[in-house]
Amino acid sequence: MRFIVLGLALAVSAPAFAKKPPTVQLNCIKLSDYKTEAERKYLDKASGGGDIYTVDITFIGKKPDNKTTDKVLRGCIDVAVKMDSNKDILGNAWFRKKAGANPYDDDQINLYGGMKYISYKAATKKVEVNDLLPLKKK
């Protein structure tokens, strides 16, 4: 019985041991009026992604307007493209109310609207705002 319970506990906790995606801190656009953090993560199948990068920009303490957010996001995507232009890159912007707060409580900034996203496509070598399309039924 002890082995069954141990096996069940390991199976349930397996997601907690999932491979954490490799993360690189980005040194990209810095604005004197804003405190920001920027990082690039590689998401492969083992980490829950599909062979892409994400660029996450977090504004801390002061929420920027959409124009400022777009400028910073595009600048940081450009830095990530220079590091590796062979993979697609999805850009995300976040707002954290105060330094030291839990990052899981950050609010996503949807500057293009709720059904749009910005990304770099390796096939076209362009950064574009795209519509989020529903999955097609097979």
Backbone as a chain_set.jsonl record, in Angstrom:
{"seq": "MRFIVLGLALAVSAPAFAKKPPTVQLNCIKLSDYKTEAERKYLDKASGGGDIYTVDITFIGKKPDNKTTDKVLRGCIDVAVKMDSNKDILGNAWFRKKAGANPYDDDQINLYGGMKYISYKAATKKVEVNDLLPLKKK", "coords": {"N": [[0.834, -1.203, 0.0], [1.951, 1.209, 0.758], [3.725, 1.694, -1.37], [1.971, 2.101, -3.479], [0.706, 4.481, -2.718], [2.946, 6.172, -2.678], [3.66, 6.048, -5.407], [1.356, 7.209, -6.557], [1.512, 9.767, -5.43], [3.875, 10.7, -6.616], [3.095, 10.709, -9.315], [1.049, 12.627, -9.316], [2.463, 14.869, -8.555], [4.219, 15.261, -10.624], [3.99, 17.367, -12.632], [5.068, 19.501, -11.199], [7.733, 19.042, -11.324], [8.373, 19.508, -13.902], [10.356, 20.419, -16.711], [11.971, 23.471, -16.43], [11.747, 26.319, -18.499], [14.603, 27.516, -20.345], [15.914, 30.67, -19.495], [16.796, 33.985, -20.381], [18.031, 37.048, -19.327], [17.169, 40.143, -20.704], [18.8, 42.977, -22.034], [17.434, 45.589, -22.972], [15.44, 48.203, -24.371], [15.434, 50.893, -22.191], [13.652, 53.102, -20.187], [13.667, 56.255, -18.639], [11.51, 57.0, -17.038], [10.312, 54.672, -16.229], [10.424, 51.579, -14.475], [11.644, 48.546, -15.495], [11.596, 45.039, -16.306], [13.036, 42.565, -18.344], [12.897, 39.585, -20.222], [13.889, 36.663, -22.07], [12.477, 33.639, -22.957], [12.965, 30.229, -23.794], [10.81, 28.003, -25.248], [10.386, 24.731, -25.487], [9.128, 21.478, -26.457], [9.333, 19.962, -24.095], [9.114, 21.862, -22.106], [6.587, 22.774, -22.366], [6.088, 24.299, -24.576], [6.535, 25.017, -28.048], [8.983, 24.983, -29.591], [9.676, 27.741, -29.715], [10.385, 31.195, -28.865], [9.608, 33.315, -26.081], [9.194, 36.734, -25.324], [9.153, 38.565, -22.518], [8.089, 41.481, -21.044], [8.108, 43.395, -18.192], [6.545, 45.976, -16.56], [7.077, 47.953, -13.76], [5.462, 49.379, -11.036], [4.607, 51.781, -12.341], [2.196, 52.117, -14.721], [2.492, 51.945, -18.196], [1.5, 53.901, -21.132], [-0.159, 52.764, -24.163], [1.392, 53.341, -26.459], [4.004, 53.655, -25.465], [4.376, 51.114, -24.34], [4.261, 49.497, -26.658], [6.542, 50.448, -28.029], [8.652, 49.679, -26.292], [8.255, 46.905, -26.182], [8.581, 46.134, -28.894], [11.25, 46.948, -29.238], [12.589, 45.231, -27.466], [11.932, 42.754, -28.551], [13.359, 43.016, -30.921], [15.996, 42.909, -29.929], [16.015, 40.253, -29.015], [15.672, 38.946, -31.468], [18.112, 39.463, -32.68], [19.678, 37.801, -31.196], [18.788, 35.228, -31.867], [17.458, 34.547, -34.804], [16.135, 32.525, -36.002], [13.919, 31.309, -34.932], [10.437, 31.612, -34.107], [9.074, 34.364, -32.228], [7.217, 35.303, -29.507], [5.69, 38.139, -28.159], [5.1, 39.602, -24.945], [3.548, 41.782, -22.617], [3.602, 43.011, -19.288], [2.249, 44.188, -16.145], [3.316, 45.107, -12.973], [2.301, 46.004, -9.824], [3.935, 46.855, -7.64], [7.416, 46.845, -6.716], [8.912, 43.802, -5.731], [6.554, 42.452, -5.418], [4.548, 39.516, -5.967], [5.289, 37.854, -8.932], [3.372, 36.244, -10.169], [1.049, 37.558, -9.783], [0.982, 39.579, -11.601], [-0.466, 41.804, -14.014], [-1.589, 41.272, -17.283], [-0.815, 43.269, -20.077], [-2.828, 44.225, -22.557], [-2.315, 45.662, -25.158], [-2.977, 45.698, -27.848], [-5.502, 44.844, -28.037], [-7.814, 42.338, -26.885], [-7.84, 40.036, -28.515], [-5.55, 39.956, -30.061], [-2.035, 39.768, -30.852], [1.525, 40.338, -30.596], [4.255, 39.379, -32.606], [7.342, 37.931, -33.761], [8.037, 36.508, -36.811], [9.891, 33.935, -37.96], [9.93, 32.883, -40.533], [9.15, 34.97, -42.223], [10.7, 37.016, -41.354], [9.744, 39.256, -39.982], [8.281, 41.572, -37.618], [5.112, 41.61, -36.381], [1.709, 42.586, -35.635], [-0.781, 40.341, -34.872], [-3.915, 38.594, -35.488], [-5.595, 36.606, -33.124], [-6.496, 33.487, -33.903], [-9.175, 31.099, -33.968], [-8.769, 27.599, -33.199], [-8.764, 25.19, -35.808], [-11.153, 22.694, -36.475], [-10.571, 19.221, -36.768]], "CA": [[0.0, 0.0, 0.0], [2.834, 2.367, 0.844], [4.263, 1.941, -2.692], [0.89, 2.648, -4.3], [0.545, 5.879, -2.304], [4.133, 6.886, -3.147], [3.522, 6.159, -6.856], [0.31, 8.182, -6.826], [2.038, 11.085, -5.061], [4.823, 11.107, -7.652], [2.344, 10.989, -10.54], [0.318, 13.886, -9.146], [3.397, 15.989, -8.424], [5.109, 15.31, -11.787], [4.062, 18.692, -13.261], [5.912, 20.394, -10.411], [9.103, 18.768, -11.687], [8.526, 19.729, -15.34], [11.546, 21.177, -17.073], [11.783, 24.918, -16.485], [12.341, 26.805, -19.746], [15.794, 28.363, -20.214], [15.577, 32.086, -19.487], [17.903, 34.925, -20.516], [17.649, 38.431, -19.064], [17.447, 41.003, -21.859], [19.154, 44.369, -21.81], [16.855, 46.26, -24.135], [15.032, 49.591, -24.168], [15.204, 51.374, -20.831], [13.091, 54.452, -20.155], [13.939, 56.835, -17.33], [10.276, 57.125, -16.253], [9.741, 53.36, -15.92], [11.263, 50.456, -14.053], [11.23, 47.399, -16.296], [12.362, 43.799, -16.363], [12.821, 41.927, -19.644], [13.542, 38.293, -20.347], [13.531, 35.791, -23.185], [12.387, 32.219, -22.569], [12.834, 29.276, -24.885], [9.798, 27.007, -24.944], [10.382, 23.542, -26.329], [8.036, 20.57, -26.084], [9.508, 19.534, -22.705], [8.72, 22.941, -21.194], [5.214, 23.15, -22.635], [5.987, 25.162, -25.746], [6.633, 24.367, -29.344], [10.172, 25.442, -30.291], [9.57, 29.193, -29.903], [10.8, 32.047, -27.748], [8.731, 34.395, -25.644], [9.845, 37.9, -24.727], [8.258, 39.118, -21.506], [8.474, 42.781, -20.501], [7.3, 43.731, -17.026], [6.637, 47.353, -16.06], [6.881, 47.87, -12.314], [5.154, 50.602, -10.303], [3.913, 52.781, -13.151], [1.689, 51.474, -15.933], [2.722, 52.8, -19.367], [0.448, 53.977, -22.146], [0.017, 51.759, -25.214], [2.486, 53.719, -27.361], [5.247, 53.341, -24.764], [4.456, 49.657, -24.233], [4.585, 48.987, -27.985], [7.935, 50.815, -28.315], [9.536, 48.834, -25.488], [8.066, 45.52, -26.606], [9.242, 45.961, -30.198], [12.698, 47.065, -29.029], [13.085, 44.018, -26.816], [11.835, 41.68, -29.551], [14.496, 43.219, -31.83], [17.183, 42.382, -29.244], [15.893, 38.792, -29.032], [15.872, 38.513, -32.851], [19.559, 39.499, -32.926], [20.247, 36.645, -30.505], [18.411, 34.042, -32.648], [16.39, 34.927, -35.735], [15.645, 31.31, -36.657], [12.718, 30.819, -34.26], [9.392, 32.6, -33.867], [9.145, 35.007, -30.912], [5.947, 35.873, -29.064], [5.916, 39.216, -27.2], [4.104, 39.814, -23.889], [3.813, 42.899, -21.704], [2.979, 42.802, -17.98], [2.331, 45.292, -15.183], [3.396, 44.726, -11.559], [1.985, 47.222, -9.068], [5.069, 47.338, -6.85], [8.595, 45.986, -6.681], [8.853, 42.789, -4.69], [5.27, 41.747, -5.45], [4.594, 38.204, -6.594], [5.111, 37.956, -10.386], [2.166, 35.537, -10.592], [-0.058, 38.498, -9.656], [1.11, 40.615, -12.629], [-1.577, 41.96, -14.962], [-1.14, 41.34, -18.671], [-1.188, 44.486, -20.801], [-3.322, 43.874, -23.89], [-2.33, 46.945, -25.839], [-3.514, 45.579, -29.203], [-6.843, 44.275, -27.904], [-7.797, 41.011, -26.287], [-7.709, 38.948, -29.486], [-4.405, 40.239, -30.92], [-0.742, 39.583, -30.212], [2.667, 40.745, -31.413], [5.238, 38.316, -32.713], [8.319, 37.887, -34.841], [7.924, 35.244, -37.543], [11.179, 33.628, -38.578], [9.743, 32.619, -41.97], [9.042, 36.237, -42.963], [11.677, 37.954, -40.758], [9.012, 40.48, -39.651], [7.538, 41.712, -36.374], [3.771, 42.054, -36.748], [0.572, 42.346, -34.752], [-1.612, 39.331, -35.525], [-5.174, 38.212, -34.861], [-5.655, 35.277, -32.532], [-7.498, 32.74, -34.651], [-9.586, 29.864, -33.298], [-8.231, 26.362, -33.771], [-9.636, 24.532, -36.788], [-11.53, 21.324, -36.139], [-10.025, 18.23, -37.702]], "C": [[0.872, 1.257, 0.0], [3.383, 2.719, -0.546], [3.214, 2.526, -3.64], [0.694, 4.125, -3.989], [1.729, 6.715, -2.798], [4.057, 7.097, -4.66], [2.488, 7.198, -7.253], [0.794, 9.595, -6.523], [3.02, 11.587, -6.113], [4.113, 11.465, -8.954], [1.628, 12.323, -10.468], [1.271, 15.069, -9.115], [4.326, 16.118, -9.622], [5.147, 16.672, -12.457], [4.94, 19.671, -12.493], [7.381, 20.206, -10.772], [9.35, 18.95, -13.185], [9.732, 20.622, -15.587], [11.22, 22.665, -17.168], [12.453, 25.453, -17.756], [13.574, 27.664, -19.494], [15.42, 29.837, -20.391], [16.851, 32.928, -19.565], [17.361, 36.321, -20.219], [18.061, 39.27, -20.268], [17.801, 42.412, -21.399], [18.677, 45.12, -23.048], [16.404, 47.658, -23.725], [14.737, 49.902, -22.703], [14.702, 52.807, -20.915], [13.245, 55.004, -18.754], [12.696, 56.921, -16.447], [9.726, 55.789, -15.765], [10.809, 52.391, -15.449], [10.743, 49.235, -14.806], [12.139, 46.201, -16.042], [12.046, 43.169, -17.709], [13.567, 40.604, -19.68], [13.037, 37.551, -21.582], [13.552, 34.362, -22.675], [12.286, 31.378, -23.821], [11.841, 28.206, -24.452], [9.875, 25.87, -25.953], [9.255, 22.623, -25.859], [8.135, 20.143, -24.625], [9.064, 20.595, -21.707], [7.309, 23.452, -21.484], [5.033, 24.039, -23.84], [6.114, 24.379, -27.03], [7.785, 24.881, -30.169], [10.054, 26.92, -30.679], [10.206, 29.901, -28.71], [9.617, 32.921, -27.339], [9.616, 35.509, -25.106], [8.815, 38.514, -23.795], [8.858, 40.4, -20.944], [7.539, 43.071, -19.34], [7.591, 45.172, -16.612], [6.266, 47.307, -14.584], [6.61, 49.257, -11.734], [4.365, 51.644, -11.056], [3.499, 52.125, -14.464], [1.867, 52.417, -17.118], [1.498, 52.886, -20.26], [0.779, 52.973, -23.256], [1.183, 52.067, -26.149], [3.844, 53.364, -26.747], [5.444, 51.83, -24.671], [4.861, 49.045, -25.568], [6.052, 49.254, -28.327], [8.899, 49.894, -27.579], [9.452, 47.384, -25.952], [8.761, 45.249, -27.945], [10.762, 46.039, -30.069], [13.299, 45.81, -28.412], [12.965, 42.805, -27.735], [13.005, 41.799, -30.528], [15.794, 42.69, -31.221], [17.17, 40.851, -29.277], [16.12, 38.232, -30.442], [17.365, 38.486, -33.172], [20.262, 38.32, -32.264], [19.973, 35.35, -31.28], [17.214, 34.396, -33.521], [15.762, 33.72, -36.424], [14.391, 30.728, -36.027], [11.717, 31.956, -34.106], [9.512, 33.121, -32.437], [7.8, 35.661, -30.622], [6.236, 36.931, -28.004], [4.764, 39.368, -26.221], [4.522, 40.986, -23.024], [2.988, 42.697, -20.433], [3.133, 44.048, -17.122], [2.299, 44.713, -13.77], [3.26, 45.994, -10.73], [3.145, 47.754, -8.246], [6.205, 46.334, -6.872], [8.467, 45.007, -5.518], [7.546, 42.021, -4.638], [5.446, 40.425, -6.192], [4.36, 38.342, -8.104], [3.863, 37.238, -10.896], [0.92, 36.42, -10.458], [0.002, 39.622, -10.695], [-0.125, 40.625, -13.525], [-1.003, 42.022, -16.371], [-1.661, 42.63, -19.299], [-1.566, 44.073, -22.216], [-3.444, 45.138, -24.728], [-2.903, 46.884, -27.249], [-4.958, 45.107, -29.199], [-6.733, 42.84, -27.431], [-7.559, 39.865, -27.25], [-6.572, 39.192, -30.484], [-3.118, 40.032, -30.126], [0.36, 40.049, -31.158], [3.669, 39.591, -31.432], [6.198, 38.579, -33.863], [8.155, 36.523, -35.496], [9.23, 35.012, -38.301], [11.054, 33.437, -40.084], [9.726, 33.906, -42.791], [10.06, 37.282, -42.503], [11.033, 39.286, -40.4], [8.382, 40.396, -38.268], [6.187, 42.309, -36.741], [2.783, 41.796, -35.628], [-0.387, 41.439, -35.519], [-2.909, 39.12, -34.77], [-5.041, 36.806, -34.292], [-6.808, 34.542, -33.188], [-7.901, 31.484, -33.887], [-8.965, 28.646, -33.979], [-9.254, 25.743, -34.716], [-9.92, 23.114, -36.311], [-11.0, 20.394, -37.206], [-11.103, 17.349, -38.235]], "O": [[0.564, 2.24, -0.674], [3.501, 3.898, -0.879], [3.535, 3.347, -4.499], [0.534, 4.934, -4.903], [1.543, 7.833, -3.28], [4.351, 8.187, -5.15], [2.712, 7.98, -8.177], [0.513, 10.522, -7.284], [3.004, 12.767, -6.464], [4.494, 12.426, -9.624], [1.599, 13.07, -11.447], [0.932, 16.153, -9.591], [5.162, 17.021, -9.635], [6.23, 17.123, -12.83], [5.502, 20.588, -13.092], [8.192, 21.107, -10.553], [10.415, 18.588, -13.684], [10.075, 21.472, -14.765], [10.311, 23.068, -17.893], [13.589, 25.088, -18.061], [13.602, 28.451, -18.547], [14.698, 30.198, -21.321], [17.849, 32.631, -18.909], [16.351, 36.733, -20.791], [19.167, 39.124, -20.788], [17.177, 42.961, -20.491], [19.404, 45.268, -24.031], [16.969, 48.229, -22.792], [13.903, 49.257, -22.069], [15.268, 53.627, -21.637], [12.983, 54.301, -17.778], [12.816, 56.917, -15.222], [8.78, 55.762, -14.977], [11.935, 52.38, -15.946], [9.551, 48.928, -14.76], [13.287, 46.342, -15.622], [10.905, 43.233, -18.169], [14.71, 40.505, -19.235], [11.927, 37.777, -22.064], [14.515, 33.926, -22.044], [11.616, 31.748, -24.785], [12.014, 27.578, -23.408], [9.486, 26.017, -27.112], [8.509, 22.979, -24.946], [7.104, 19.975, -23.973], [8.68, 20.267, -20.584], [6.883, 24.453, -20.909], [3.92, 24.494, -24.104], [5.82, 23.185, -27.065], [7.599, 25.192, -31.345], [10.303, 27.294, -31.825], [10.519, 29.286, -27.69], [8.741, 33.225, -28.149], [10.66, 35.253, -24.506], [7.74, 38.931, -24.226], [9.979, 40.409, -20.436], [6.318, 43.002, -19.487], [8.737, 45.537, -16.348], [5.265, 46.699, -14.204], [7.401, 50.184, -11.906], [3.53, 52.33, -10.466], [4.339, 51.639, -15.221], [1.438, 53.569, -17.057], [0.582, 52.068, -20.17], [1.87, 52.402, -23.278], [1.886, 51.154, -26.583], [4.722, 52.836, -27.429], [6.544, 51.327, -24.896], [5.72, 48.163, -25.606], [6.731, 48.376, -28.86], [9.853, 49.387, -28.17], [10.476, 46.716, -26.096], [9.452, 44.241, -28.095], [11.48, 45.279, -30.72], [14.388, 45.38, -28.793], [13.817, 41.917, -27.695], [13.583, 40.786, -30.922], [16.604, 42.087, -31.924], [18.198, 40.225, -29.538], [16.698, 37.156, -30.59], [17.831, 37.581, -33.864], [21.321, 37.889, -32.72], [20.834, 34.473, -31.342], [16.093, 34.527, -33.03], [14.944, 33.879, -37.33], [13.848, 29.748, -36.536], [12.1, 33.12, -33.989], [9.988, 32.416, -31.547], [7.311, 36.474, -31.406], [6.954, 36.654, -27.044], [3.597, 39.276, -26.603], [5.705, 41.165, -22.733], [1.834, 42.271, -20.487], [4.032, 44.86, -17.341], [1.404, 43.949, -13.409], [4.018, 46.947, -10.915], [3.333, 48.968, -8.155], [5.99, 45.132, -7.026], [7.967, 45.36, -4.45], [7.43, 41.043, -3.899], [6.396, 40.255, -6.957], [3.338, 38.89, -8.516], [3.346, 37.592, -11.956], [-0.145, 36.068, -10.964], [-0.837, 40.523, -10.674], [-0.747, 39.589, -13.761], [-0.038, 42.745, -16.621], [-2.804, 43.027, -19.074], [-0.716, 43.622, -22.984], [-4.547, 45.624, -24.976], [-3.281, 47.919, -27.799], [-5.572, 44.984, -30.259], [-5.685, 42.208, -27.562], [-7.108, 38.802, -26.823], [-6.616, 38.702, -31.612], [-3.108, 40.11, -28.898], [0.154, 40.143, -32.368], [3.899, 38.924, -30.424], [5.91, 39.333, -34.793], [8.137, 35.499, -34.812], [9.613, 35.798, -39.167], [11.966, 33.788, -40.832], [10.224, 33.937, -43.916], [10.261, 38.3, -43.165], [11.677, 40.331, -40.494], [8.001, 39.323, -37.801], [6.118, 43.382, -37.34], [2.979, 40.917, -34.788], [-0.757, 41.725, -36.657], [-3.01, 39.42, -33.58], [-4.444, 35.927, -34.914], [-7.966, 34.933, -33.043], [-7.064, 30.867, -33.228], [-8.676, 28.665, -35.176], [-10.457, 25.771, -34.454], [-9.032, 22.426, -35.807], [-10.979, 20.727, -38.391], [-10.831, 16.455, -39.036]]}, "num_chains": 1, "name": "protein.A"}
